[in-house]
Coordinates of C-alpha atoms in Angstrom, one line a residue:
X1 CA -11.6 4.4 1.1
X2 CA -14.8 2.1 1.8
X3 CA -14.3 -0.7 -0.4
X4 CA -16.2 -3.5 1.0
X5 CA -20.0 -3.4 3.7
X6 CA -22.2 -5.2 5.0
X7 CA -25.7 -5.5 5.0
X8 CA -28.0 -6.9 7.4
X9 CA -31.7 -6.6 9.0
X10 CA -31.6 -6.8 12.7
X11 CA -35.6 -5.6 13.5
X12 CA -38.7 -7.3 11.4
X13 CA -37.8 -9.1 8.1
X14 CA -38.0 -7.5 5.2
X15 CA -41.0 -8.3 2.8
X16 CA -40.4 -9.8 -0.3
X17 CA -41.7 -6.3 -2.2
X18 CA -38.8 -4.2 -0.7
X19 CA -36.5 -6.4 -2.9
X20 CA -36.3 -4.0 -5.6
X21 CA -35.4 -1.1 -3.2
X22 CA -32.5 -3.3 -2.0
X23 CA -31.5 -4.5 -5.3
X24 CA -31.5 -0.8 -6.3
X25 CA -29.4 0.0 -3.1
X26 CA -26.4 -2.9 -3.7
X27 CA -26.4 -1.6 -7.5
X28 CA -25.5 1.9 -6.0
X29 CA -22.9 0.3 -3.9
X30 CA -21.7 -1.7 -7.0
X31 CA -21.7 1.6 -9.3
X32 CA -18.9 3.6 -6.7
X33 CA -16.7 0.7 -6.2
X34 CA -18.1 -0.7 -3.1
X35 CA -19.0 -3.8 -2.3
X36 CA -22.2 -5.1 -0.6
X37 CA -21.6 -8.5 1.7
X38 CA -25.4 -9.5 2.2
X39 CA -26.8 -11.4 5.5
X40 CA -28.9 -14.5 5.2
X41 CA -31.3 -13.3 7.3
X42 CA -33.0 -10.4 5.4
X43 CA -36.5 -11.4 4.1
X44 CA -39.9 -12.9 5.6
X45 CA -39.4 -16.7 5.7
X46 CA -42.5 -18.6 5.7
X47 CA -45.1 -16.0 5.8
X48 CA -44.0 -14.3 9.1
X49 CA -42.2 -10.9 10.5
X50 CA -39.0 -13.6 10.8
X51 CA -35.8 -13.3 8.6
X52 CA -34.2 -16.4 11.3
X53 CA -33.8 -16.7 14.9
X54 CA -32.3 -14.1 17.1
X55 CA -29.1 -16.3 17.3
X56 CA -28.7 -16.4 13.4
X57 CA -29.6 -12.8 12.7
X58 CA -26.8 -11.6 15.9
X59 CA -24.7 -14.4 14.0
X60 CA -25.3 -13.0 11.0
X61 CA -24.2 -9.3 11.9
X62 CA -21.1 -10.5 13.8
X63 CA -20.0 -12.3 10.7
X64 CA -20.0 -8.5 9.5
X65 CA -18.0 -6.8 12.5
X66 CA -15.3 -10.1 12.4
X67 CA -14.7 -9.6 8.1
X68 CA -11.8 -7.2 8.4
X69 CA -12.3 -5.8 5.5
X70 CA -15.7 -4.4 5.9
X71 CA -15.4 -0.8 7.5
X72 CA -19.4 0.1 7.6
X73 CA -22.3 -2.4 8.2
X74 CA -25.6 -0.9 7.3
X75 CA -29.0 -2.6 8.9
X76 CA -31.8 -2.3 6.0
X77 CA -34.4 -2.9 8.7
X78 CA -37.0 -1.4 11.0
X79 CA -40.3 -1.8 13.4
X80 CA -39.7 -3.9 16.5
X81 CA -37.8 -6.9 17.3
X82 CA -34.4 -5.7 17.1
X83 CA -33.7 -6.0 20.8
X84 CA -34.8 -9.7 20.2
X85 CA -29.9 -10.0 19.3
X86 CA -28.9 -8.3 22.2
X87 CA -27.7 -11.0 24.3
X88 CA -26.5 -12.9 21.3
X89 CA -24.0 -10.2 19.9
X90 CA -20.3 -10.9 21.0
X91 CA -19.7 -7.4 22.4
X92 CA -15.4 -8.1 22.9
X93 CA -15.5 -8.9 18.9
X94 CA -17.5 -5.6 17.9
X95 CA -15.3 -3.7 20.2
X96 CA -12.0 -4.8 18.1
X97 CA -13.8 -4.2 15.1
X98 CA -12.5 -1.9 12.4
X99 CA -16.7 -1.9 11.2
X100 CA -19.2 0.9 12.6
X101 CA -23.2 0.2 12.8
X102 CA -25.4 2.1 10.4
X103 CA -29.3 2.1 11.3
X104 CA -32.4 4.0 12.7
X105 CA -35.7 3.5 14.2
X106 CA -35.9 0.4 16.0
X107 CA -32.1 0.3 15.6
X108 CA -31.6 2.7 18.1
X109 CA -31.4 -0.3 20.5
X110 CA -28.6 -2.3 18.8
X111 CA -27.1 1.1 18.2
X112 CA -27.0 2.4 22.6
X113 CA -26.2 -1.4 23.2
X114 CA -23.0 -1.1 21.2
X115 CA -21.7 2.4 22.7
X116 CA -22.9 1.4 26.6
X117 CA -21.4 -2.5 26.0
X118 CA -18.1 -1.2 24.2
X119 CA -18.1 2.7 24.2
X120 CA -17.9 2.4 20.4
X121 CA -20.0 5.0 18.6
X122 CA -22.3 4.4 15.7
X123 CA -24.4 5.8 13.3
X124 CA -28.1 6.9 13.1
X125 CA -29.2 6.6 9.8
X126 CA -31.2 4.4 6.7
X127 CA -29.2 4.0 3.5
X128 CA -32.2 2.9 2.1
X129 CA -32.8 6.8 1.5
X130 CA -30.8 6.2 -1.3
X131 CA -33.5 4.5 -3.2
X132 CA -37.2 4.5 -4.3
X133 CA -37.5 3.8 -0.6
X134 CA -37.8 7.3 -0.4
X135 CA -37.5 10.8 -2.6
X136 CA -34.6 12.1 -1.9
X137 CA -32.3 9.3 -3.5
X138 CA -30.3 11.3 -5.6
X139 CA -29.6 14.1 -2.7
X140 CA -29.1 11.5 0.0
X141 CA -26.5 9.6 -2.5
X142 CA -24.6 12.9 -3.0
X143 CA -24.3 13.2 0.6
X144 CA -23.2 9.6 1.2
X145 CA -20.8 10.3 -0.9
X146 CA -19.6 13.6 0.6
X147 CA -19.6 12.4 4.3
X148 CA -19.3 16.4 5.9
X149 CA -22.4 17.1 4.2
X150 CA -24.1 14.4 5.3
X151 CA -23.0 14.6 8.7
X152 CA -24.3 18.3 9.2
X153 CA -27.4 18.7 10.4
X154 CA -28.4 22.0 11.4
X155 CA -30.0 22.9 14.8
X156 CA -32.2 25.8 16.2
X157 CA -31.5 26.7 19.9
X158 CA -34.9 26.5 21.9
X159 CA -33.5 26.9 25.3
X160 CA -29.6 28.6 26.5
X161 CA -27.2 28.8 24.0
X162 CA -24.5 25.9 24.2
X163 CA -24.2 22.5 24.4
X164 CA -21.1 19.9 24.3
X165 CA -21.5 15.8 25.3
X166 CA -21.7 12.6 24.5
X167 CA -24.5 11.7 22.1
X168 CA -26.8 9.1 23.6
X169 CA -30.6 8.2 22.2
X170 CA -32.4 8.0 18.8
X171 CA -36.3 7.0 18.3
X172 CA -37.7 7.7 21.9
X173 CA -39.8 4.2 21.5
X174 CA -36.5 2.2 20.4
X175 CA -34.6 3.7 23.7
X176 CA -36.5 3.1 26.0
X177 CA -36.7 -0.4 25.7
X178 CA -33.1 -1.0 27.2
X179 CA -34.4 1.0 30.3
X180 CA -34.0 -1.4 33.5
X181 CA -31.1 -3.5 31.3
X182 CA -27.8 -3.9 31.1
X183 CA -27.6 -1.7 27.7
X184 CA -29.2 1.0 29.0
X185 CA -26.4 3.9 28.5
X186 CA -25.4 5.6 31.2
X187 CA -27.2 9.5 30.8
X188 CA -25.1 11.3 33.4
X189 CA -23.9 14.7 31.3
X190 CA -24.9 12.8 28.1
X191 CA -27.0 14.5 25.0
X192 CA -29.6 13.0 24.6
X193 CA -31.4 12.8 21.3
X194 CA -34.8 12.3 20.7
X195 CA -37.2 11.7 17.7
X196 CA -40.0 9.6 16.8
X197 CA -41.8 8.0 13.3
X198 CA -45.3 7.6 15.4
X199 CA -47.1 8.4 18.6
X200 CA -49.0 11.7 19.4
X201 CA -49.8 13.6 22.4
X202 CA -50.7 10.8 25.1
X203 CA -47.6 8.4 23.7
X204 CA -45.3 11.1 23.7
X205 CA -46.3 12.1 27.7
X206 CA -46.0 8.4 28.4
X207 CA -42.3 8.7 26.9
X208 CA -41.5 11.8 28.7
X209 CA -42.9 11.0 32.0
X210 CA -40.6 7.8 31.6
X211 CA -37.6 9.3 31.0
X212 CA -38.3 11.3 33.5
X213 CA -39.0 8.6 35.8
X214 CA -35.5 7.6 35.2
X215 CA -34.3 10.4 36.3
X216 CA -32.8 11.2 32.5
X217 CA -33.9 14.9 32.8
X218 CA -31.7 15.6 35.9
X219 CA -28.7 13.7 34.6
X220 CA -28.3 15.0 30.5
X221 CA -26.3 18.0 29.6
X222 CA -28.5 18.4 26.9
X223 CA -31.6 17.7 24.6
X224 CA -31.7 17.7 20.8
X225 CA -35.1 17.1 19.2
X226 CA -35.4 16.4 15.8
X227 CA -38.5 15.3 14.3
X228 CA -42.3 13.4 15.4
X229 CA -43.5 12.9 12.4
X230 CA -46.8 12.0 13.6
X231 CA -47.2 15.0 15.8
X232 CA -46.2 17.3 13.4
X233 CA -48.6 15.8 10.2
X234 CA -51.3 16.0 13.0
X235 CA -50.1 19.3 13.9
X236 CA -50.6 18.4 17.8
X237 CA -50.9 20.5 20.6
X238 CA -49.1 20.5 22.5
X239 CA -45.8 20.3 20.4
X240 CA -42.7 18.4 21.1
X241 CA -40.8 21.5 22.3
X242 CA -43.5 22.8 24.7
X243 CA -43.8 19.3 26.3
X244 CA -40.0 18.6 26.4
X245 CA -39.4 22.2 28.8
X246 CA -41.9 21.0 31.1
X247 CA -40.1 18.1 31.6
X248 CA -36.6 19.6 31.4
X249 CA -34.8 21.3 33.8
X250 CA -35.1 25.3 32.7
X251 CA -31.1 25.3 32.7
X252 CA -30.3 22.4 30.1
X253 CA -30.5 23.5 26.8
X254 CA -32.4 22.2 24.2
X255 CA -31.8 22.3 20.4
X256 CA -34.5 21.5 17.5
X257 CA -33.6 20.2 14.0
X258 CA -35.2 18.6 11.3
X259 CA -32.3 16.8 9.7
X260 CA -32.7 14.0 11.8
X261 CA -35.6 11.3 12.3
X262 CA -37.5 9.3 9.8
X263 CA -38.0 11.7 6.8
X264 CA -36.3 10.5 3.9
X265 CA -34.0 13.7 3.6
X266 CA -32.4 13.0 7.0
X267 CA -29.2 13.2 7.7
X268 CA -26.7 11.1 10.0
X269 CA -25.9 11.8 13.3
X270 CA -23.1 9.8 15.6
X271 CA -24.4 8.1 18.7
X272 CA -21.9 7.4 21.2
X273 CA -19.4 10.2 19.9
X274 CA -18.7 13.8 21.5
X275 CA -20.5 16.9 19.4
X276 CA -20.4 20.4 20.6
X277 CA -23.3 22.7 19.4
X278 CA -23.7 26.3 19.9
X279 CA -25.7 29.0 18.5
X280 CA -23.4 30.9 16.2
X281 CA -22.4 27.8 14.1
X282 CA -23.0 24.3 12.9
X283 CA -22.9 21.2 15.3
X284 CA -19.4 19.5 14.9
X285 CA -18.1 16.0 16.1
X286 CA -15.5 16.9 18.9

């Protein structure tokens, strides 16, 4: 039983107006018996897209991974500068850690850092889908609540028929600003996920070509897509799926789903932990 979390904001600070979302969000945590420990470094200090320095926000999350007694640590956050704690986080203390990393977007690089610095998994998703934040707040707090549910997105075969790996990836942006670093995850026979808040058409081939550059099309055992929200309000042509295959090699498969990504009735997904998909059932975590 979760009785104690933590809270931080790794990426931009949080402006003073989301204050009621997270006020609603620790009252939900205080109405189910949980309690909220909250980092210093959550709001815009003097004006700017600063909650403190990269050293006090990574000290400020490690505070959260030493506290024992906090099993989940959810970052409230998003937009850029997450990266900014990489080199400040003590990797040996998160890897003893009984606490797992909750966030999305630009947490997807504080999230790969984790699984390629310690092999511990994490999880992609934003609690604050619980509140106003979004409109799905009394679904997504059902399924917080009822962790199988939550942890079930469904997925559509595109291409073959199977796939089993490693889960690797999150916002296509986020990832592929550990490329050329030391937190890059390793993609040989990986999954790798893929999904994106903006970027149409000519930021989405400047993603692809990228990865591809890297040589992560030759290496993963699979591809699951969920959802570009920007390519899909614009309804883009090409689409997501059509440019993934030409990228892909014709043999990996590729899955589609739209439980996971930035709408505010997404599920959670584990990065850095075995799932196995096929085409006559649900994903499940191996």
């Amino acid at each position: 039983m979760i009785r104690k979390v933590g809270i931080v904001a790794c990426s931009n600070a949080q402006k003073k107006e989301y204050r009621a979302q997270n006020e609603e969000l620790i009252r939900f945590f205080d109405s189910i018996g949980i309690e909220p420990v909250i980092s210093s470094c959550i709001y815009e200090k003097n004006g700017s897209v600063f909650s403190g320095s990269a050293e006090e926000k990574a000290e400020q999350l490690m505070r959260m991974f030493w506290d024992p007694d906090i099993k989940e640590i959810y970052d409230i956050s998003g937009g850029d500068m997450a990266n900014q704690i990489l080199d400040d986080l003590d990797y040996a203390g998160i890897a003893e850690s009984n606490a797992v990393f909750w966030g999305y977007s630009d947490l997807t690089t504080v999230i790969n850092a984790i699984y390629t610095m310690t092999g511990k998994a994490s999880v992609l998703y934003q609690v604050k889908n619980m509140t106003s934040f979004g409109n799905c707040a009394d679904l997504q707090r059902e399924r917080f609540q009822n962790r199988e549910e939550l942890f079930a997105p469904a997925f559509t075969f595109v291409q073959k028929s199977r796939m089993k790996g490693v889960v690797v990836g999150g916002n296509i942006r986020c990832f592929l600003k550990l490329a050329g670093t030391r937190y890059f995850p390793p993609l040989e026979d990986k999954i790798l996920l893929l999904e994106a808040l903006g970027g149409e058409v000519p930021q989405m081939t400047t993603y692809l070509s990228w990865l591809k550059q890297l040589g992560a099309f030759e290496k993963v055992k699979g591809i699951i897509l969920g959802t570009f929200t920007a390519m899909e309000d614009k309804a883009c042509a090409p689409d997501m799926v059509t440019m993934v295959k030409e990228y892909a090699n014709p043999e990996t498969p590729i899955v589609v789903t739209k439980d996971i990504g930035h709408g505010d009735n997404a599920k959670a997904i584990f990065i850095g932990k075995e799932i196995e998909i096929n085409s006559y059932e649900y994903a499940k975590v191996v």
